[in-house]
Amino acid sequence: MFGKIKSHKQQGNKIIIGFEQIEVIIQVITPSIVNFFASIACERRKSKAIEQLVPVPGQVAVHYSNGKLIIRTEKLVIDIADGFFVTIFDHKGTVLSEDYRGDAVPFIRRGSGDGLAVAAEEGHKLEDERNKLNIKIRKKMEKDMFFYGLGDKTGHLNKKGYHYKMWNTDDPSPHVESFEAMYKSIPFFIALKEKQSFGYFFDNTFESVFDMGKENSDYYFFGAVDGNLDYYFIYGPSVKEVVGGYTYLTGTAPLPQLWTLGYQQCRWSYAPENRLREIADTFREKDIPCDVLYLDIDYMDGYRVFTWDNKQFPNPEKTLKELKEKGFKVVTIIDPGVKKDKGYSIYDQGIENHYFATDKDRIPYVNKVWPGDALYPDFSNEKARKWWATNQKIMTDAGVAGIWNDMNEPASFNGPLPDDVSFNNDGVRTDHREIHNVYGHYMSKATYEGIKQATDKRPFVITRACYAGTQKYSTVWTGDNQSLWEHLRMSLPMLMNLGLSGISFCGTDVGGFGFDCTAELLSRWVQVGAFTPLFRNHSSIFTRDQEPWAFDEQTESINRKYIKLRYQLLPYLYDILHNEETTGLPVIRPLLLHYQNDPRTYEVNDEFLCGENILVAPVVEQGAKARLVYLPEGDQWVDYWTKETIAGGSYIVKEAALDLCPIYIKAASFLPLYPVQSYVGEKEIDQLTLDVYPPEEGQSSTYSHYQDDGESFDYQKGVFNLYEFSAHKSDSGNELHLSIKKKHDGYKKGYHSFKFILNNTKASAVTMYGKQISHEVIENQTFFSVEEEGDIQIKL
Ligand code: GLC
């Protein structure tokens, strides 16, 4: 397809290679990130995932010898041979990744004659006739490779040996490992081999596939049915750097409002309004914290988006205002499908201004969703996005605090949208095949921008469908899971892979959406939910009630316990998200992200790190009252419940009664805590608690804590505080030094005092600025408070 190298020229960070058949452009974005591009089907499009590319390529040297073009960046050596065969080395000469040069020979699949038809008749789902790929990039598989990322795909953490499709799909049947496509398309994966890591981001919005060695274990490949060859190699060598590189390209999730990290309660549907009020009051009566209530499709007038059903919600402004006074935010669902209905203003405006997707003859295209016949706003048209953004004000003016975008794969009840449905594509008209995977992305972008204009606060958007880069606009949930233990189990690798794919703010429907939850399943699920950035319980119409109190007293008290723990951890989660905004590192992390040198972490599916300091090993088996926990090598771990210190690199059996979720805190760390509140903002928080897990003799630890108003964009202008806490234990082990430093002082409402809980520490004296500080020792913990910054000496 490419032929021999005929010419090459360098223009700054770009190298243009003339092959016999086609031109290839290689662009060095940073010394570790390189883009490979060839125009296969059309001119280069503006990337929909990468909106602000800032190349900082460093030195780039190019030379041609022995029929090979060698490109040298400050980190990589890229060797390009005839036929566009690429080999990428690090500076030590180690091959990181190389194109596969052998023949592509799929594994044998036996079956003959009409067997296929007969098996299909019984209902067996056989391997799909794969759509022909117009682009295919094959890379050599090494023996010990592990793959991660790829968004929300089902199955295990390690994607090696599986085949996936990127085609946003709404399939409500129970999600299982054999699903190739899900709601989201994030064509990015991370490879780990011999403790070194790199990633590939294939920026192509058409249907694409990722075969991670399923076709043949000698190679893995990615490809697409149309569009261009346009991919990025992102070097680590740490997985953290690969995630950092990917989010450098596609953006990070902006810091959310603090209340969005509170507990959220959803149901299809809380209506009429009395039911919504009843739910709100029950939370307060039962002393279960909650910040957000959702309104699903039934609040609308005949499923017309941006309207209210006046019978069920006669005065939404009043209702929402009253709920606000009780500390509840209300988030409403907005689907893309606009009811075909003359006289309905949204429909009329859309028709008049040509804002809807059309068929190939430019007649507005109609399919069916909740409201019956419906049209699809063309979010790929900037004007339509602006219109949609303006519409958000209808909701925010009524007091709505955030918008939930659903059904934006887009879903359709009358068969799939035909390929030739036509979209504006910001002036470069194209068809559904190119827009499908970015439809939800564009919808969330429009929603985000609209809420930002209307409220000037950090928008809260939640979307089901997305593409690479959607993290800049929206949080996501993993769609219609079911109340199945298998789905609780699977949510862990799903969330970990979403996090590695740039989507750091994500969650699942806690308790499961479809099917009936059980008391035990909800008890275990809430223990996971308490650590996921989006913590939302949601269930389907006609399933049994699933609120925290819907089962029995024990389940209710387990829900209360973990939701309260969540509220204590709010400043910790907020710190992670603050750091994430610059590093791209997610909240939910697979163990391997921090323990890449410990191969035993590579396939841990049922444990995760929440930030760097908390390891959660939830029970995800019905009836289990104990489980095996792996604690990664390189650190010591403290059992959160018993405070016992355990060496890393070990497998332990942890007993876990129904109300106990095994949690381990990394030794030598700080956890900033807030008092429990019924909702964010209930209490004026002027004291920060520091739950300290002191370092070993001769060791130190530091922690950086961030504080701002929790809602506005003022932090971008410096209106925030940054504190640094550090701890050092003397070589003799007789003394512990703590220090509190304010590194940035920009937010007026700082803390007035700091309360310390020193775990596994019995202090005999605490002094600050030469003065004794009163302290208390209870069992193995020391408690005291100080009112200023500075150094604290603790005699042990
Ligand atoms: C879809 C959503 C679900 C929602 C339902 C009704 O199935 O995934 O969360 O409750 O539609 O709007």
mmCIF file of C-alpha atoms in Angstrom, residues 111-457:
data_model
loop_
_atom_site.group_PDB
_atom_site.id
_atom_site.type_symbol
_atom_site.label_atom_id
_atom_site.label_comp_id
_atom_site.label_asym_id
_atom_site.label_seq_id
_atom_site.Cartn_x
_atom_site.Cartn_y
_atom_site.Cartn_z
ATOM 1 C CA GLY A 111 -17.394 -24.992 11.044
ATOM 2 C CA SER A 112 -18.795 -25.796 7.678
ATOM 3 C CA GLY A 113 -21.768 -25.832 5.379
ATOM 4 C CA ASP A 114 -24.931 -24.399 6.748
ATOM 5 C CA GLY A 115 -23.735 -24.817 10.349
ATOM 6 C CA LEU A 116 -23.634 -21.082 10.732
ATOM 7 C CA ALA A 117 -27.254 -20.632 9.736
ATOM 8 C CA VAL A 118 -28.387 -23.583 11.854
ATOM 9 C CA ALA A 119 -26.561 -22.350 14.941
ATOM 10 C CA ALA A 120 -27.913 -18.850 14.420
ATOM 11 C CA GLU A 121 -31.402 -20.291 14.204
ATOM 12 C CA GLU A 122 -31.116 -21.579 17.730
ATOM 13 C CA GLY A 123 -30.095 -18.067 18.715
ATOM 14 C CA HIS A 124 -26.351 -18.510 19.061
ATOM 15 C CA LYS A 125 -24.428 -15.331 18.566
ATOM 16 C CA LEU A 126 -21.569 -16.277 16.292
ATOM 17 C CA GLU A 127 -18.543 -14.199 15.487
ATOM 18 C CA ASP A 128 -19.817 -11.215 13.572
ATOM 19 C CA GLU A 129 -19.003 -10.900 9.965
ATOM 20 C CA ARG A 130 -16.484 -8.137 10.536
ATOM 21 C CA ASN A 131 -16.881 -4.914 8.631
ATOM 22 C CA LYS A 132 -14.103 -4.510 6.134
ATOM 23 C CA LEU A 133 -11.322 -2.407 7.539
ATOM 24 C CA ASN A 134 -9.935 0.247 5.288
ATOM 25 C CA ILE A 135 -7.069 0.931 7.636
ATOM 26 C CA LYS A 136 -5.256 -1.669 9.658
ATOM 27 C CA ILE A 137 -2.138 -1.147 11.742
ATOM 28 C CA ARG A 138 -0.559 -4.348 12.923
ATOM 29 C CA LYS A 139 2.005 -4.427 15.698
ATOM 30 C CA LYS A 140 4.150 -7.300 16.849
ATOM 31 C CA MET A 141 3.014 -8.960 20.057
ATOM 32 C CA GLU A 142 5.674 -9.809 22.610
ATOM 33 C CA LYS A 143 5.193 -12.760 24.901
ATOM 34 C CA ASP A 144 4.560 -10.914 28.125
ATOM 35 C CA MET A 145 2.390 -8.032 27.163
ATOM 36 C CA PHE A 146 -0.546 -6.579 29.033
ATOM 37 C CA PHE A 147 -3.089 -4.145 27.644
ATOM 38 C CA TYR A 148 -5.261 -1.617 29.442
ATOM 39 C CA GLY A 149 -7.557 1.266 28.632
ATOM 40 C CA LEU A 150 -10.051 1.149 25.720
ATOM 41 C CA GLY A 151 -12.708 2.924 27.760
ATOM 42 C CA ASP A 152 -15.685 1.109 29.212
ATOM 43 C CA LYS A 153 -15.244 -2.321 27.656
ATOM 44 C CA THR A 154 -16.544 -5.335 29.550
ATOM 45 C CA GLY A 155 -14.377 -8.159 30.817
ATOM 46 C CA HIS A 156 -11.114 -8.021 32.670
ATOM 47 C CA LEU A 157 -8.571 -5.346 33.396
ATOM 48 C CA ASN A 158 -6.042 -6.857 30.995
ATOM 49 C CA LYS A 159 -7.416 -6.758 27.464
ATOM 50 C CA LYS A 160 -4.893 -9.125 25.931
ATOM 51 C CA GLY A 161 -6.477 -11.810 23.794
ATOM 52 C CA TYR A 162 -9.744 -9.968 23.177
ATOM 53 C CA HIS A 163 -11.259 -8.101 20.268
ATOM 54 C CA TYR A 164 -13.213 -4.860 20.706
ATOM 55 C CA LYS A 165 -15.195 -2.580 18.530
ATOM 56 C CA MET A 166 -15.569 1.170 18.902
ATOM 57 C CA TRP A 167 -19.138 1.861 17.891
ATOM 58 C CA ASN A 168 -21.220 3.486 20.603
ATOM 59 C CA THR A 169 -23.854 0.911 21.419
ATOM 60 C CA ASP A 170 -26.922 0.876 23.623
ATOM 61 C CA ASP A 171 -27.578 -2.795 24.287
ATOM 62 C CA PRO A 172 -29.589 -3.226 27.478
ATOM 63 C CA SER A 173 -29.182 -6.986 27.657
ATOM 64 C CA PRO A 174 -26.865 -7.979 30.519
ATOM 65 C CA HIS A 175 -23.374 -6.785 29.698
ATOM 66 C CA VAL A 176 -21.007 -9.717 29.536
ATOM 67 C CA GLU A 177 -17.421 -10.334 28.557
ATOM 68 C CA SER A 178 -18.328 -11.175 24.987
ATOM 69 C CA PHE A 179 -19.714 -7.703 24.260
ATOM 70 C CA GLU A 180 -17.358 -6.086 21.789
ATOM 71 C CA ALA A 181 -18.869 -2.616 21.812
ATOM 72 C CA MET A 182 -20.287 -0.568 24.653
ATOM 73 C CA TYR A 183 -21.663 2.952 25.039
ATOM 74 C CA LYS A 184 -18.315 4.688 24.725
ATOM 75 C CA SER A 185 -15.583 4.848 22.107
ATOM 76 C CA ILE A 186 -12.165 5.623 23.450
ATOM 77 C CA PRO A 187 -9.712 4.364 20.858
ATOM 78 C CA PHE A 188 -6.737 4.406 23.186
ATOM 79 C CA PHE A 189 -4.853 1.643 24.928
ATOM 80 C CA ILE A 190 -1.790 1.226 27.074
ATOM 81 C CA ALA A 191 0.686 -1.603 26.624
ATOM 82 C CA LEU A 192 2.950 -2.853 29.352
ATOM 83 C CA LYS A 193 5.867 -5.141 28.620
ATOM 84 C CA GLU A 194 8.920 -5.864 30.689
ATOM 85 C CA LYS A 195 7.897 -3.139 33.119
ATOM 86 C CA GLN A 196 7.985 -0.507 30.356
ATOM 87 C CA SER A 197 4.869 1.083 29.051
ATOM 88 C CA PHE A 198 3.597 2.962 26.008
ATOM 89 C CA GLY A 199 0.226 3.762 24.514
ATOM 90 C CA TYR A 200 -1.482 4.162 21.163
ATOM 91 C CA PHE A 201 -4.261 6.632 20.522
ATOM 92 C CA PHE A 202 -5.995 6.048 17.191
ATOM 93 C CA ASP A 203 -7.832 9.284 16.525
ATOM 94 C CA ASN A 204 -10.439 8.018 14.091
ATOM 95 C CA THR A 205 -14.147 8.463 14.807
ATOM 96 C CA PHE A 206 -15.426 5.855 12.344
ATOM 97 C CA GLU A 207 -16.183 2.340 13.528
ATOM 98 C CA SER A 208 -12.840 0.999 14.606
ATOM 99 C CA VAL A 209 -11.575 -2.251 16.016
ATOM 100 C CA PHE A 210 -8.908 -3.187 18.484
ATOM 101 C CA ASP A 211 -7.714 -6.751 18.325
ATOM 102 C CA MET A 212 -5.363 -7.360 21.183
ATOM 103 C CA GLY A 213 -4.126 -10.720 19.945
ATOM 104 C CA LYS A 214 -7.422 -12.500 19.485
ATOM 105 C CA GLU A 215 -6.994 -12.996 15.747
ATOM 106 C CA ASN A 216 -3.487 -14.299 16.254
ATOM 107 C CA SER A 217 -1.215 -14.062 19.266
ATOM 108 C CA ASP A 218 1.782 -13.011 17.144
ATOM 109 C CA TYR A 219 0.369 -9.562 16.601
ATOM 110 C CA TYR A 220 -2.241 -7.073 17.748
ATOM 111 C CA PHE A 221 -3.897 -4.536 15.527
ATOM 112 C CA PHE A 222 -6.179 -1.572 15.334
ATOM 113 C CA GLY A 223 -8.022 -0.332 12.313
ATOM 114 C CA ALA A 224 -11.080 1.475 11.036
ATOM 115 C CA VAL A 225 -13.638 1.099 8.305
ATOM 116 C CA ASP A 226 -12.928 4.565 6.906
ATOM 117 C CA GLY A 227 -11.188 7.851 7.652
ATOM 118 C CA ASN A 228 -7.490 8.373 7.904
ATOM 119 C CA LEU A 229 -4.493 6.725 9.419
ATOM 120 C CA ASP A 230 -3.960 9.033 12.332
ATOM 121 C CA TYR A 231 -2.431 7.658 15.462
ATOM 122 C CA TYR A 232 -0.218 8.762 18.316
ATOM 123 C CA PHE A 233 2.494 6.761 19.970
ATOM 124 C CA ILE A 234 2.779 7.812 23.607
ATOM 125 C CA TYR A 235 5.839 6.684 25.483
ATOM 126 C CA GLY A 236 5.998 6.137 29.255
ATOM 127 C CA PRO A 237 8.063 4.345 30.420
ATOM 128 C CA SER A 238 5.668 4.563 33.360
ATOM 129 C CA VAL A 239 1.954 3.972 32.900
ATOM 130 C CA LYS A 240 1.470 7.269 34.733
ATOM 131 C CA GLU A 241 3.416 9.066 32.021
ATOM 132 C CA VAL A 242 1.365 7.371 29.304
ATOM 133 C CA VAL A 243 -1.860 8.506 30.969
ATOM 134 C CA GLY A 244 -0.280 11.944 31.375
ATOM 135 C CA GLY A 245 0.653 11.984 27.682
ATOM 136 C CA TYR A 246 -2.791 10.900 26.563
ATOM 137 C CA THR A 247 -4.501 13.558 28.679
ATOM 138 C CA TYR A 248 -1.926 16.097 27.508
ATOM 139 C CA LEU A 249 -3.432 15.477 24.077
ATOM 140 C CA THR A 250 -7.114 15.027 24.865
ATOM 141 C CA GLY A 251 -7.408 17.109 28.027
ATOM 142 C CA THR A 252 -8.100 16.340 31.653
ATOM 143 C CA ALA A 253 -11.348 16.440 33.592
ATOM 144 C CA PRO A 254 -11.810 19.893 35.074
ATOM 145 C CA LEU A 255 -12.174 20.190 38.826
ATOM 146 C CA PRO A 256 -15.859 19.583 39.629
ATOM 147 C CA GLN A 257 -18.022 21.345 42.191
ATOM 148 C CA LEU A 258 -17.542 19.752 45.578
ATOM 149 C CA TRP A 259 -21.185 18.709 45.957
ATOM 150 C CA THR A 260 -20.914 16.502 42.867
ATOM 151 C CA LEU A 261 -18.734 14.217 44.993
ATOM 152 C CA GLY A 262 -21.542 13.790 47.500
ATOM 153 C CA TYR A 263 -23.966 10.884 47.435
ATOM 154 C CA GLN A 264 -26.495 10.925 44.585
ATOM 155 C CA GLN A 265 -29.841 9.166 44.467
ATOM 156 C CA CYS A 266 -31.548 8.340 41.210
ATOM 157 C CA ARG A 267 -34.461 6.237 40.036
ATOM 158 C CA TRP A 268 -36.454 5.892 36.865
ATOM 159 C CA SER A 269 -38.424 7.928 37.995
ATOM 160 C CA TYR A 270 -39.050 10.065 41.051
ATOM 161 C CA ALA A 271 -42.408 11.518 40.063
ATOM 162 C CA PRO A 272 -44.719 13.148 40.904
ATOM 163 C CA GLU A 273 -42.995 15.832 42.928
ATOM 164 C CA ASN A 274 -44.335 14.465 46.222
ATOM 165 C CA ARG A 275 -42.355 11.319 45.687
ATOM 166 C CA LEU A 276 -39.246 13.427 45.143
ATOM 167 C CA ARG A 277 -39.910 15.342 48.359
ATOM 168 C CA GLU A 278 -40.576 12.111 50.207
ATOM 169 C CA ILE A 279 -37.200 10.743 49.108
ATOM 170 C CA ALA A 280 -35.491 13.964 50.177
ATOM 171 C CA ASP A 281 -37.155 13.952 53.589
ATOM 172 C CA THR A 282 -36.370 10.293 54.168
ATOM 173 C CA PHE A 283 -32.660 10.953 53.670
ATOM 174 C CA ARG A 284 -32.731 13.659 56.298
ATOM 175 C CA GLU A 285 -34.954 11.709 58.719
ATOM 176 C CA LYS A 286 -32.778 8.664 58.462
ATOM 177 C CA ASP A 287 -29.578 10.652 58.818
ATOM 178 C CA ILE A 288 -28.155 9.399 55.529
ATOM 179 C CA PRO A 289 -26.175 12.118 53.764
ATOM 180 C CA CYS A 290 -27.248 12.964 50.225
ATOM 181 C CA ASP A 291 -26.536 15.879 47.891
ATOM 182 C CA VAL A 292 -28.251 15.052 44.631
ATOM 183 C CA LEU A 293 -31.637 13.770 43.509
ATOM 184 C CA TYR A 294 -32.365 12.969 39.883
ATOM 185 C CA LEU A 295 -35.359 13.408 37.701
ATOM 186 C CA ASP A 296 -35.555 10.783 34.990
ATOM 187 C CA ILE A 297 -37.698 11.054 31.829
ATOM 188 C CA ASP A 298 -41.086 11.224 33.561
ATOM 189 C CA TYR A 299 -40.691 14.834 34.704
ATOM 190 C CA MET A 300 -41.149 15.946 31.115
ATOM 191 C CA ASP A 301 -44.302 16.736 29.232
ATOM 192 C CA GLY A 302 -44.669 13.715 26.955
ATOM 193 C CA TYR A 303 -40.869 13.237 26.913
ATOM 194 C CA ARG A 304 -40.396 16.608 25.246
ATOM 195 C CA VAL A 305 -36.955 17.743 26.287
ATOM 196 C CA PHE A 306 -36.719 21.095 28.107
ATOM 197 C CA THR A 307 -40.341 20.906 29.262
ATOM 198 C CA TRP A 308 -42.048 19.935 32.531
ATOM 199 C CA ASP A 309 -45.103 17.819 33.052
ATOM 200 C CA ASN A 310 -47.327 20.378 34.766
ATOM 201 C CA LYS A 311 -49.480 17.728 36.436
ATOM 202 C CA GLN A 312 -46.599 15.968 38.135
ATOM 203 C CA PHE A 313 -44.479 19.073 38.659
ATOM 204 C CA PRO A 314 -46.861 22.029 38.790
ATOM 205 C CA ASN A 315 -44.228 24.448 40.031
ATOM 206 C CA PRO A 316 -40.720 23.129 39.461
ATOM 207 C CA GLU A 317 -39.025 26.404 40.484
ATOM 208 C CA LYS A 318 -40.741 26.267 43.880
ATOM 209 C CA THR A 319 -40.124 22.567 44.387
ATOM 210 C CA LEU A 320 -36.463 22.824 43.481
ATOM 211 C CA LYS A 321 -36.040 25.887 45.647
ATOM 212 C CA GLU A 322 -37.504 24.106 48.643
ATOM 213 C CA LEU A 323 -35.277 21.124 48.052
ATOM 214 C CA LYS A 324 -32.299 23.444 47.779
ATOM 215 C CA GLU A 325 -33.110 24.822 51.193
ATOM 216 C CA LYS A 326 -32.865 21.271 52.506
ATOM 217 C CA GLY A 327 -29.476 20.869 50.833
ATOM 218 C CA PHE A 328 -30.524 18.936 47.729
ATOM 219 C CA LYS A 329 -29.446 19.633 44.170
ATOM 220 C CA VAL A 330 -31.671 18.323 41.409
ATOM 221 C CA VAL A 331 -30.242 16.941 38.164
ATOM 222 C CA THR A 332 -32.572 16.342 35.221
ATOM 223 C CA ILE A 333 -32.209 14.003 32.297
ATOM 224 C CA ILE A 334 -32.064 15.510 28.806
ATOM 225 C CA ASP A 335 -32.042 13.082 25.897
ATOM 226 C CA PRO A 336 -31.116 14.139 22.383
ATOM 227 C CA GLY A 337 -34.335 12.955 20.677
ATOM 228 C CA VAL A 338 -36.619 15.943 20.034
ATOM 229 C CA LYS A 339 -40.284 15.000 19.642
ATOM 230 C CA LYS A 340 -41.673 15.580 16.158
ATOM 231 C CA ASP A 341 -44.432 17.903 17.141
ATOM 232 C CA LYS A 342 -45.405 21.128 15.400
ATOM 233 C CA GLY A 343 -45.965 23.870 17.910
ATOM 234 C CA TYR A 344 -43.385 22.487 20.370
ATOM 235 C CA SER A 345 -40.821 25.265 20.426
ATOM 236 C CA ILE A 346 -37.673 23.130 20.509
ATOM 237 C CA TYR A 347 -38.871 21.172 17.494
ATOM 238 C CA ASP A 348 -39.952 24.306 15.644
ATOM 239 C CA GLN A 349 -36.667 26.090 16.273
ATOM 240 C CA GLY A 350 -34.691 23.046 15.208
ATOM 241 C CA ILE A 351 -36.623 22.729 11.946
ATOM 242 C CA GLU A 352 -36.524 26.407 11.168
ATOM 243 C CA ASN A 353 -32.778 26.661 11.636
ATOM 244 C CA HIS A 354 -31.828 23.300 10.097
ATOM 245 C CA TYR A 355 -30.402 22.039 13.371
ATOM 246 C CA PHE A 356 -31.440 18.404 12.910
ATOM 247 C CA ALA A 357 -29.548 15.612 11.203
ATOM 248 C CA THR A 358 -31.070 14.866 7.810
ATOM 249 C CA ASP A 359 -31.310 11.983 5.396
ATOM 250 C CA LYS A 360 -29.129 12.089 2.327
ATOM 251 C CA ASP A 361 -31.671 14.312 0.549
ATOM 252 C CA ARG A 362 -31.518 16.828 3.384
ATOM 253 C CA ILE A 363 -34.945 15.980 4.761
ATOM 254 C CA PRO A 364 -34.823 15.958 8.589
ATOM 255 C CA TYR A 365 -34.246 12.383 9.638
ATOM 256 C CA VAL A 366 -36.847 10.780 11.920
ATOM 257 C CA ASN A 367 -36.446 7.711 14.128
ATOM 258 C CA LYS A 368 -38.119 6.734 17.337
ATOM 259 C CA VAL A 369 -37.115 7.201 20.981
ATOM 260 C CA TRP A 370 -39.073 7.892 24.196
ATOM 261 C CA PRO A 371 -41.365 10.595 22.742
ATOM 262 C CA GLY A 372 -42.216 8.486 19.686
ATOM 263 C CA ASP A 373 -41.173 10.003 16.372
ATOM 264 C CA ALA A 374 -38.147 12.150 17.123
ATOM 265 C CA LEU A 375 -35.397 14.060 15.417
ATOM 266 C CA TYR A 376 -31.720 14.183 16.268
ATOM 267 C CA PRO A 377 -30.067 17.547 16.830
ATOM 268 C CA ASP A 378 -26.949 17.756 14.716
ATOM 269 C CA PHE A 379 -24.448 18.400 17.495
ATOM 270 C CA SER A 380 -21.646 18.272 14.936
ATOM 271 C CA ASN A 381 -22.880 21.664 13.770
ATOM 272 C CA GLU A 382 -21.490 24.486 15.867
ATOM 273 C CA LYS A 383 -24.675 26.520 15.443
ATOM 274 C CA ALA A 384 -26.792 23.649 16.693
ATOM 275 C CA ARG A 385 -24.436 23.197 19.635
ATOM 276 C CA LYS A 386 -24.824 26.872 20.522
ATOM 277 C CA TRP A 387 -28.593 26.544 20.318
ATOM 278 C CA TRP A 388 -28.511 23.466 22.536
ATOM 279 C CA ALA A 389 -26.197 25.253 24.943
ATOM 280 C CA THR A 390 -28.647 28.152 25.216
ATOM 281 C CA ASN A 391 -31.475 25.730 25.959
ATOM 282 C CA GLN A 392 -29.738 24.620 29.159
ATOM 283 C CA LYS A 393 -30.792 27.925 30.663
ATOM 284 C CA ILE A 394 -34.404 26.739 30.554
ATOM 285 C CA MET A 395 -33.404 24.099 33.075
ATOM 286 C CA THR A 396 -30.938 26.085 35.187
ATOM 287 C CA ASP A 397 -33.460 28.940 35.475
ATOM 288 C CA ALA A 398 -35.851 26.451 37.019
ATOM 289 C CA GLY A 399 -33.182 25.635 39.593
ATOM 290 C CA VAL A 400 -31.709 22.523 38.005
ATOM 291 C CA ALA A 401 -28.114 22.010 39.174
ATOM 292 C CA GLY A 402 -26.773 19.626 36.543
ATOM 293 C CA ILE A 403 -27.762 17.824 33.360
ATOM 294 C CA TRP A 404 -27.800 14.129 32.648
ATOM 295 C CA ASN A 405 -27.303 13.313 28.951
ATOM 296 C CA ASP A 406 -28.578 9.875 28.044
ATOM 297 C CA MET A 407 -29.449 7.939 24.860
ATOM 298 C CA ASN A 408 -26.731 9.798 22.988
ATOM 299 C CA GLU A 409 -25.004 6.897 21.214
ATOM 300 C CA PRO A 410 -27.449 7.899 19.659
ATOM 301 C CA ALA A 411 -30.034 5.286 20.644
ATOM 302 C CA SER A 412 -32.970 4.634 18.303
ATOM 303 C CA PHE A 413 -35.955 2.304 18.707
ATOM 304 C CA ASN A 414 -36.722 1.984 15.019
ATOM 305 C CA GLY A 415 -33.572 0.266 13.865
ATOM 306 C CA PRO A 416 -30.140 1.853 13.740
ATOM 307 C CA LEU A 417 -29.598 5.204 12.058
ATOM 308 C CA PRO A 418 -28.679 4.471 8.454
ATOM 309 C CA ASP A 419 -25.101 5.140 7.422
ATOM 310 C CA ASP A 420 -26.128 7.926 5.091
ATOM 311 C CA VAL A 421 -27.853 10.116 7.674
ATOM 312 C CA SER A 422 -26.182 13.420 6.996
ATOM 313 C CA PHE A 423 -24.384 15.720 9.454
ATOM 314 C CA ASN A 424 -22.926 19.192 9.115
ATOM 315 C CA ASN A 425 -19.613 18.276 10.765
ATOM 316 C CA ASP A 426 -18.738 21.932 11.326
ATOM 317 C CA GLY A 427 -19.021 22.722 7.662
ATOM 318 C CA VAL A 428 -17.335 19.607 6.236
ATOM 319 C CA ARG A 429 -20.510 17.612 5.606
ATOM 320 C CA THR A 430 -20.308 13.933 6.345
ATOM 321 C CA ASP A 431 -22.463 10.968 7.231
ATOM 322 C CA HIS A 432 -23.478 9.081 10.317
ATOM 323 C CA ARG A 433 -20.528 6.709 10.078
ATOM 324 C CA GLU A 434 -18.147 9.504 10.999
ATOM 325 C CA ILE A 435 -20.327 11.262 13.576
ATOM 326 C CA HIS A 436 -21.910 8.345 15.436
ATOM 327 C CA ASN A 437 -19.035 7.892 17.897
ATOM 328 C CA VAL A 438 -18.760 11.615 18.657
ATOM 329 C CA TYR A 439 -22.467 12.337 18.913
ATOM 330 C CA GLY A 440 -22.518 12.021 22.710
ATOM 331 C CA HIS A 441 -19.211 13.875 22.949
ATOM 332 C CA TYR A 442 -20.584 16.885 21.104
ATOM 333 C CA MET A 443 -23.821 16.768 23.059
ATOM 334 C CA SER A 444 -21.925 16.881 26.364
ATOM 335 C CA LYS A 445 -19.735 19.696 25.099
ATOM 336 C CA ALA A 446 -22.801 21.765 24.187
ATOM 337 C CA THR A 447 -24.399 20.980 27.545
ATOM 338 C CA TYR A 448 -21.251 21.898 29.450
ATOM 339 C CA GLU A 449 -20.878 25.182 27.622
ATOM 340 C CA GLY A 450 -24.533 26.055 28.124
ATOM 341 C CA ILE A 451 -24.459 25.418 31.865
ATOM 342 C CA LYS A 452 -21.239 27.395 32.151
ATOM 343 C CA GLN A 453 -22.787 30.388 30.372
ATOM 344 C CA ALA A 454 -25.957 30.170 32.401
ATOM 345 C CA THR A 455 -24.488 29.681 35.863
ATOM 346 C CA ASP A 456 -20.820 30.638 35.721
ATOM 347 C CA LYS A 457 -20.170 27.686 37.995
#
